[in-house]
C-alpha cells in the first residue's frame, strides 16, 4: 500500500478513505493519531495490526463536539459538563461509562467505559465532521516507540501500512493528552498531560492521581500503563541540568558515542561535541515537551549512539507530564552525580 500525504486542502479525500474503512493518521495539538471510523469494527482492528498494539489496550474516541459523547455514554456527570466547558477542545481525555454495546469490544478492549477526546486542531475537527462518525486514534507510532509529533514520524513508522496521513505540520504540545477517569466515584488522573491537576481541581475540586509505575502482574486502570513506552534504542539517563558536566565526563570515559537532549543553555557548555549529538530542547518546559519525542527519535537514526543524557525538569505543571514520559523512556534510570 502506498501511503498518501494529504494536505489540509485535501480533507475530502482523507475523509473518504476513513469512510471506506481505511486508516488515516490525523494531526492533533498533542501528537499525531492513527484514525479509523470508530463505528467500523473491521477498520478499528486494522489499527491494532498497523501499530502492533496489544488488543487489550483500548483506544481514545475522538469527537467533534460534546453532543456526540452524550449519544454513547450511560451517564454524563456534572463534572464532565464542567470540564468539557472549561477545556474542550483541548488536551483532556475523559473516561466515561458507556451504554451497553455503544462501541465494539475492539474499541474498548472489553471495558464498559470509553475514553473521549475533543482535540484542539481545526483540520481534524473538520475531518471528523466530514466522516460523520467519531474516529478512534491511538498515537500513530509503532507500539513502544515515542509518539509522533511530525507527519514524517508517522511515515517512518507506518508508511506502507496505512492509507494516508494528514500533514498539518508539527504538533503544539508534543505530549499526549491528560487522561482523567470520571467513571468511578473519585475522579483520578491516569496519565498526566498538558491540562494539569491544578487546572482540573480549579474546576471540580480535589482529585487523585493514579499514574504510578504499574507492575507486570498488576491490573492497571489504564491498560496502556503496563506496556513499555517511548523506548529509544539507546539507554536514556535522566540528568539534572547542574549535573551535565559530570555526566558528560562520565559518558566520555565509556569511549562510545553518546547524545545530549538538553536546553540551549546546557548545550552551550559542550560545543566541542559533534552537532548531531547535541539535540536542542529549546529553552523552557514548553519547548522541551514539544521536542522530547523528536529528540528520542533523532537518536534512533544514529545507531552508534548507545547512551542519551536527557535533561530533567521540575515535576510541576507541564513538567509532571514531561517527567512521566521521560521517566518511561529511561526505564526510570537517573544519572547520579556521585556514580
Ligand atoms: O493526546 C492523545 O491522547 C493522543 C492523540 C492522538 O489524541 N492519543 C493517545 O492515544 O495518546 P493512546 O492510545 O496512545 O493512549 C491512550 C491511553 C492508553 O494508555 C489507554 O490504555 C488509555 O488511554 N485508555 C483508553 N481507553 C481507556 C479506558 N476506557 N479506560 C482506561 N484507560 C483507557
Ligand atoms: Mg500511545
Short mmCIF file of C-alpha atoms and ligand atoms in Angstrom, two decimals:
data_model
loop_
_atom_site.label_atom_id
_atom_site.label_comp_id
_atom_site.label_asym_id
_atom_site.label_seq_id
_atom_site.Cartn_x
_atom_site.Cartn_y
_atom_site.Cartn_z
CA UNK A 1 0.00 0.00 0.00
CA UNK A 2 1.27 3.46 -0.89
CA UNK A 3 0.69 5.88 2.00
CA UNK A 4 -0.57 9.26 0.75
CA UNK A 5 0.29 12.58 2.37
CA UNK A 6 -2.88 14.70 2.44
CA UNK A 7 -2.67 18.47 2.78
CA UNK A 8 -5.33 20.23 4.84
CA UNK A 9 -6.93 21.23 1.49
CA UNK A 10 -7.36 17.53 0.61
CA UNK A 11 -9.56 16.65 3.60
CA UNK A 12 -12.42 15.23 1.50
CA UNK A 13 -10.07 12.55 0.13
CA UNK A 14 -8.82 11.74 3.65
CA UNK A 15 -12.41 11.56 4.94
CA UNK A 16 -13.41 9.29 2.03
CA UNK A 17 -10.59 6.87 2.92
CA UNK A 18 -11.80 6.73 6.55
CA UNK A 19 -15.40 6.19 5.44
CA UNK A 20 -14.15 3.35 3.21
CA UNK A 21 -12.66 1.65 6.29
CA UNK A 22 -9.04 2.67 5.68
CA UNK A 23 -6.60 4.07 8.26
CA UNK A 24 -5.60 7.73 8.06
CA UNK A 25 -3.29 9.45 10.53
CA UNK A 26 -4.55 12.82 11.74
CA UNK A 27 -2.93 15.82 13.46
CA UNK A 28 -3.90 16.98 16.94
CA UNK A 29 -2.46 19.62 19.27
CA UNK A 30 -0.71 16.85 21.27
CA UNK A 31 0.62 14.14 18.91
CA UNK A 32 -0.49 12.58 15.60
CA UNK A 33 -3.22 9.96 15.96
CA UNK A 34 -3.91 6.83 13.89
CA UNK A 35 -7.50 7.23 12.77
CA UNK A 36 -10.22 4.74 11.91
CA UNK A 37 -14.01 5.06 11.90
CA UNK A 38 -14.93 4.14 15.50
CA UNK A 39 -18.19 2.53 14.34
CA UNK A 40 -16.47 0.21 11.83
CA UNK A 41 -15.03 -2.75 13.75
CA UNK A 42 -13.04 -4.15 10.81
CA UNK A 43 -11.36 -0.76 10.37
CA UNK A 44 -10.59 -0.46 14.09
CA UNK A 45 -8.99 -3.94 14.05
CA UNK A 46 -6.54 -2.70 11.42
CA UNK A 47 -5.32 -0.03 13.89
CA UNK A 48 -4.01 -2.71 16.27
CA UNK A 49 -2.33 -4.57 13.40
CA UNK A 50 -0.65 -1.48 11.95
CA UNK A 51 0.73 -0.40 15.34
CA UNK A 52 1.49 -3.86 16.69
CA UNK A 53 -0.67 -2.84 19.68
CA UNK A 54 -1.85 -5.40 22.28
CA UNK A 55 -5.58 -5.92 21.79
CA UNK A 56 -6.46 -5.30 25.48
CA UNK A 57 -5.29 -1.68 25.24
CA UNK A 58 -8.37 0.40 24.41
CA UNK A 59 -8.46 3.36 22.05
CA UNK A 60 -9.42 7.01 22.54
CA UNK A 61 -12.59 8.03 20.70
CA UNK A 62 -12.14 11.46 19.09
CA UNK A 63 -15.28 13.56 18.72
CA UNK A 64 -16.05 16.91 17.10
CA UNK A 65 -18.38 18.03 19.91
CA UNK A 66 -19.77 17.25 23.36
CA UNK A 67 -23.19 16.29 21.97
CA UNK A 68 -21.67 13.20 20.29
CA UNK A 69 -20.32 11.96 23.62
CA UNK A 70 -23.79 12.13 25.17
CA UNK A 71 -25.12 9.77 22.47
CA UNK A 72 -22.78 6.98 23.60
CA UNK A 73 -22.48 7.29 27.40
CA UNK A 74 -24.80 5.91 30.09
CA UNK A 75 -24.07 8.86 32.35
CA UNK A 76 -22.64 12.31 31.63
CA UNK A 77 -21.83 13.60 35.11
CA UNK A 78 -21.81 17.23 36.21
CA UNK A 79 -18.00 17.01 36.44
CA UNK A 80 -17.85 16.13 32.73
CA UNK A 81 -20.09 19.07 31.86
CA UNK A 82 -17.86 21.48 33.77
CA UNK A 83 -14.60 20.05 32.45
CA UNK A 84 -15.66 19.96 28.80
CA UNK A 85 -16.89 23.56 29.11
CA UNK A 86 -13.51 24.58 30.53
CA UNK A 87 -11.06 22.50 28.47
CA UNK A 88 -12.63 21.28 25.20
CA UNK A 89 -11.43 21.35 22.56
CA UNK A 90 -8.14 20.54 24.26
CA UNK A 91 -5.74 18.05 25.79
CA UNK A 92 -8.11 16.43 28.31
CA UNK A 93 -9.42 12.90 27.67
CA UNK A 94 -12.38 11.78 29.79
CA UNK A 95 -13.17 8.14 30.67
CA UNK A 96 -16.94 7.72 30.89
CA UNK A 97 -19.32 4.74 31.30
CA UNK A 98 -20.84 3.51 28.03
CA UNK A 99 -24.34 2.45 27.09
CA UNK A 100 -24.18 -1.33 26.53
CA UNK A 101 -22.95 -2.07 23.02
CA UNK A 102 -22.17 1.57 22.22
CA UNK A 103 -18.85 0.56 20.68
CA UNK A 104 -17.33 -2.77 19.69
CA UNK A 105 -15.00 -4.62 22.07
CA UNK A 106 -12.19 -3.78 19.69
CA UNK A 107 -12.56 -0.10 20.62
CA UNK A 108 -12.98 -0.60 24.38
CA UNK A 109 -10.68 -3.56 24.98
CA UNK A 110 -13.71 -5.20 26.59
CA UNK A 111 -14.16 -2.43 29.23
CA UNK A 112 -17.59 -0.93 29.99
CA UNK A 113 -16.09 2.56 29.61
CA UNK A 114 -14.52 4.57 26.80
CA UNK A 115 -12.05 7.43 26.59
CA UNK A 116 -13.38 10.54 24.80
CA UNK A 117 -11.35 13.43 23.47
CA UNK A 118 -12.11 16.60 21.52
CA UNK A 119 -8.75 17.59 20.00
CA UNK A 120 -7.85 21.24 19.55
CA UNK A 121 -6.98 21.04 15.86
CA UNK A 122 -9.38 22.55 13.35
CA UNK A 123 -8.28 20.30 10.47
CA UNK A 124 -9.09 17.19 12.50
CA UNK A 125 -12.35 18.60 13.86
CA UNK A 126 -13.38 19.19 10.22
CA UNK A 127 -12.20 15.70 9.29
CA UNK A 128 -14.37 14.09 12.00
CA UNK A 129 -17.37 16.11 10.82
CA UNK A 130 -16.81 15.03 7.22
CA UNK A 131 -16.57 11.37 8.26
CA UNK A 132 -19.82 11.75 10.20
CA UNK A 133 -18.70 9.37 12.98
CA UNK A 134 -16.19 9.61 15.82
CA UNK A 135 -12.73 8.33 14.95
CA UNK A 136 -10.54 6.20 17.19
CA UNK A 137 -6.99 7.35 17.49
CA UNK A 138 -4.11 5.95 19.41
CA UNK A 139 -0.84 7.76 18.87
CA UNK A 140 0.34 6.96 15.31
CA UNK A 141 3.60 5.25 16.27
CA UNK A 142 4.71 1.65 16.28
CA UNK A 143 3.72 0.33 19.71
CA UNK A 144 6.50 1.01 22.25
CA UNK A 145 8.12 3.86 20.28
CA UNK A 146 7.87 7.59 21.03
CA UNK A 147 4.63 9.21 19.85
CA UNK A 148 4.81 11.14 16.55
CA UNK A 149 4.91 14.93 16.62
CA UNK A 150 5.54 15.31 12.86
CA UNK A 151 3.94 13.67 9.81
CA UNK A 152 7.43 12.37 8.93
CA UNK A 153 7.47 10.40 12.22
CA UNK A 154 4.18 8.76 11.21
CA UNK A 155 5.60 7.86 7.80
CA UNK A 156 8.75 6.48 9.40
CA UNK A 157 6.73 4.02 11.49
CA UNK A 158 3.67 3.31 9.34
CA UNK A 159 4.47 4.04 5.67
CA UNK A 160 3.05 1.24 3.53
CA UNK A 161 0.71 0.12 6.33
CA UNK A 162 -1.89 2.93 6.27
CA UNK A 163 -3.79 4.79 3.54
CA UNK A 164 -2.50 8.21 4.44
CA UNK A 165 -1.52 10.96 6.85
CA UNK A 166 -2.98 14.46 7.02
CA UNK A 167 0.07 16.71 7.37
CA UNK A 168 -0.61 19.80 9.48
CA UNK A 169 2.98 20.46 10.50
CA UNK A 170 4.47 19.95 13.97
CA UNK A 171 2.03 19.36 16.83
CA UNK A 172 1.92 22.06 19.52
CA UNK A 173 2.05 20.40 22.92
CA UNK A 174 4.16 17.39 21.94
CA UNK A 175 2.95 15.11 24.77
CA UNK A 176 -0.27 13.07 24.78
CA UNK A 177 -3.43 14.33 26.48
CA UNK A 178 -4.23 14.13 30.18
CA UNK A 179 -6.43 11.05 30.80
CA UNK A 180 -8.97 11.59 33.59
CA UNK A 181 -11.18 8.76 34.83
CA UNK A 182 -14.70 10.01 35.55
CA UNK A 183 -16.26 6.53 35.54
CA UNK A 184 -15.65 5.96 39.26
CA UNK A 185 -16.86 7.83 42.34
CA UNK A 186 -13.48 9.53 42.81
CA UNK A 187 -12.07 11.13 39.62
CA UNK A 188 -8.42 10.19 39.04
CA UNK A 189 -5.72 11.20 36.57
CA UNK A 190 -4.49 8.05 34.82
CA UNK A 191 -2.00 9.85 32.58
CA UNK A 192 -0.65 13.38 33.12
CA UNK A 193 -0.72 15.81 30.18
CA UNK A 194 -0.88 19.50 29.35
CA UNK A 195 -4.12 20.01 31.27
CA UNK A 196 -2.69 19.87 34.79
CA UNK A 197 -4.08 18.51 38.04
CA UNK A 198 -4.30 22.07 39.43
CA UNK A 199 -6.30 23.21 36.38
CA UNK A 200 -8.73 20.29 36.75
CA UNK A 201 -9.04 20.86 40.50
CA UNK A 202 -9.83 24.53 39.93
CA UNK A 203 -12.97 23.33 38.09
CA UNK A 204 -14.12 20.20 40.00
CA UNK A 205 -12.23 20.24 43.31
CA UNK A 206 -9.68 17.73 44.68
CA UNK A 207 -8.86 14.63 42.59
CA UNK A 208 -6.49 11.68 42.86
CA UNK A 209 -3.58 10.64 40.65
CA UNK A 210 -3.13 7.05 39.64
CA UNK A 211 -0.26 7.11 37.15
CA UNK A 212 2.39 5.29 39.14
CA UNK A 213 4.60 2.64 37.53
CA UNK A 214 2.42 -0.45 37.04
CA UNK A 215 3.99 -3.83 37.78
CA UNK A 216 3.72 -6.66 35.22
CA UNK A 217 1.26 -8.69 37.32
CA UNK A 218 -0.88 -5.71 38.38
CA UNK A 219 -4.14 -4.79 36.65
CA UNK A 220 -3.71 -1.10 35.73
CA UNK A 221 -6.61 1.34 35.47
CA UNK A 222 -5.45 2.48 32.03
CA UNK A 223 -4.35 -0.72 30.26
CA UNK A 224 -1.69 1.19 28.31
CA UNK A 225 0.22 1.91 31.52
CA UNK A 226 1.61 -1.61 31.79
CA UNK A 227 3.36 -1.62 28.42
CA UNK A 228 6.87 -0.45 27.60
CA UNK A 229 6.73 3.06 26.22
CA UNK A 230 8.69 5.70 24.38
CA UNK A 231 11.75 3.47 24.38
CA UNK A 232 14.54 4.52 22.03
CA UNK A 233 17.30 2.05 21.10
CA UNK A 234 19.82 3.81 23.36
CA UNK A 235 19.66 3.83 27.18
CA UNK A 236 18.36 7.19 28.41
CA UNK A 237 19.77 8.71 31.62
CA UNK A 238 17.59 11.36 33.27
CA UNK A 239 20.07 14.12 34.08
CA UNK A 240 19.69 17.27 36.18
CA UNK A 241 20.83 20.45 34.39
CA UNK A 242 23.50 21.04 37.05
CA UNK A 243 24.92 17.51 36.59
CA UNK A 244 25.56 17.61 32.83
CA UNK A 245 29.27 18.35 33.16
CA UNK A 246 29.77 15.35 35.45
CA UNK A 247 27.54 13.22 33.21
CA UNK A 248 29.47 14.15 30.06
CA UNK A 249 32.78 13.36 31.79
CA UNK A 250 31.39 10.00 32.86
CA UNK A 251 29.99 9.21 29.40
CA UNK A 252 33.26 10.19 27.69
CA UNK A 253 35.14 7.58 29.73
CA UNK A 254 32.98 4.90 28.15
CA UNK A 255 34.68 5.62 24.77
CA UNK A 256 31.36 5.33 22.99
CA UNK A 257 29.29 7.93 21.14
CA UNK A 258 26.60 9.48 23.34
CA UNK A 259 23.86 12.03 22.72
CA UNK A 260 22.63 15.03 24.67
CA UNK A 261 18.98 16.04 24.84
CA UNK A 262 19.01 19.37 26.65
CA UNK A 263 18.18 23.06 26.65
CA UNK A 264 20.29 25.52 24.68
CA UNK A 265 21.80 26.83 27.92
CA UNK A 266 23.11 23.34 28.78
CA UNK A 267 24.20 22.51 25.22
CA UNK A 268 26.22 25.74 25.06
CA UNK A 269 28.65 24.19 27.56
CA UNK A 270 29.52 21.34 25.17
CA UNK A 271 30.11 22.91 21.76
CA UNK A 272 33.11 20.62 21.15
CA UNK A 273 30.79 17.61 20.86
CA UNK A 274 29.53 16.73 17.33
CA UNK A 275 26.46 18.76 16.38
CA UNK A 276 24.48 15.58 15.64
CA UNK A 277 24.94 14.51 19.25
CA UNK A 278 23.52 17.75 20.68
CA UNK A 279 19.73 17.83 20.26
CA UNK A 280 18.07 21.02 21.50
CA UNK A 281 15.03 21.03 23.75
CA UNK A 282 14.80 24.82 23.33
CA UNK A 283 14.76 27.00 26.40
CA UNK A 284 11.73 26.03 28.51
CA UNK A 285 9.50 23.19 29.70
CA UNK A 286 7.07 24.11 26.88
CA UNK A 287 9.68 23.71 24.11
CA UNK A 288 11.17 20.65 25.84
CA UNK A 289 7.75 18.96 25.79
CA UNK A 290 7.33 19.83 22.10
CA UNK A 291 10.70 18.34 21.16
CA UNK A 292 11.21 15.40 23.56
CA UNK A 293 9.82 12.69 21.25
CA UNK A 294 11.52 14.20 18.18
CA UNK A 295 14.80 14.10 20.10
CA UNK A 296 14.37 10.47 21.14
CA UNK A 297 13.57 9.61 17.51
CA UNK A 298 16.61 11.60 16.31
CA UNK A 299 18.91 9.27 18.25
CA UNK A 300 17.15 6.18 16.89
CA UNK A 301 18.51 7.32 13.48
CA UNK A 302 22.06 7.16 14.89
CA UNK A 303 22.60 3.50 15.83
CA UNK A 304 26.12 4.20 17.14
CA UNK A 305 24.61 6.25 19.99
CA UNK A 306 24.03 3.81 22.86
CA UNK A 307 23.52 6.37 25.64
CA UNK A 308 21.45 9.56 25.86
CA UNK A 309 21.77 12.17 28.61
CA UNK A 310 18.33 13.81 28.75
CA UNK A 311 17.52 16.85 30.84
CA UNK A 312 15.20 16.66 33.84
CA UNK A 313 12.72 19.42 34.64
CA UNK A 314 10.90 20.12 37.91
CA UNK A 315 7.83 17.87 38.13
CA UNK A 316 5.31 20.70 38.38
CA UNK A 317 2.72 21.98 35.89
CA UNK A 318 3.53 20.64 32.39
CA UNK A 319 6.72 19.21 33.94
CA UNK A 320 4.66 16.40 35.51
CA UNK A 321 3.75 15.08 32.05
CA UNK A 322 7.24 15.68 30.64
CA UNK A 323 8.90 13.78 33.51
CA UNK A 324 6.32 10.97 33.23
CA UNK A 325 7.26 10.39 29.56
CA UNK A 326 10.99 10.91 30.10
CA UNK A 327 10.87 8.51 33.05
CA UNK A 328 9.27 5.81 30.91
CA UNK A 329 11.72 6.33 28.04
CA UNK A 330 14.58 5.90 30.52
CA UNK A 331 13.06 2.98 32.41
CA UNK A 332 13.37 5.40 35.39
CA UNK A 333 17.20 5.37 35.18
CA UNK A 334 18.78 8.57 36.54
CA UNK A 335 22.34 9.82 36.19
CA UNK A 336 23.71 10.19 39.72
CA UNK A 337 26.50 12.74 40.05
CA UNK A 338 28.42 10.58 42.55
CA UNK A 339 28.50 7.48 40.37
O1 LIG B 1 -3.14 13.04 23.01
C1 LIG B 1 -3.63 11.91 22.90
O2 LIG B 1 -4.37 11.43 23.77
C2 LIG B 1 -3.31 11.10 21.64
C3 LIG B 1 -3.91 11.84 20.45
C4 LIG B 1 -3.73 11.08 19.15
O3 LIG B 1 -5.26 12.10 20.68
N1 LIG B 1 -3.79 9.76 21.73
C5 LIG B 1 -3.21 8.83 22.54
O4 LIG B 1 -3.78 7.56 22.47
O5 LIG B 1 -2.27 9.07 23.26
P1 LIG B 1 -3.08 6.25 23.05
O6 LIG B 1 -3.93 5.13 22.59
O7 LIG B 1 -1.64 6.23 22.65
O8 LIG B 1 -3.22 6.37 24.60
C6 LIG B 1 -4.50 6.21 25.23
C7 LIG B 1 -4.36 5.82 26.67
C8 LIG B 1 -3.82 4.40 26.83
O9 LIG B 1 -2.94 4.37 27.94
C9 LIG B 1 -5.08 3.59 27.09
O10 LIG B 1 -4.81 2.43 27.85
C10 LIG B 1 -5.94 4.58 27.88
O11 LIG B 1 -5.67 5.84 27.27
N2 LIG B 1 -7.38 4.29 27.74
C11 LIG B 1 -8.13 4.27 26.62
N3 LIG B 1 -9.40 3.91 26.90
C12 LIG B 1 -9.46 3.70 28.23
C13 LIG B 1 -10.50 3.30 29.15
N4 LIG B 1 -11.73 3.04 28.74
N5 LIG B 1 -10.18 3.20 30.46
C14 LIG B 1 -8.92 3.47 30.90
N6 LIG B 1 -7.90 3.84 30.07
C15 LIG B 1 -8.17 3.95 28.77
MG1 LIG B 2 0.37 5.87 22.54
#
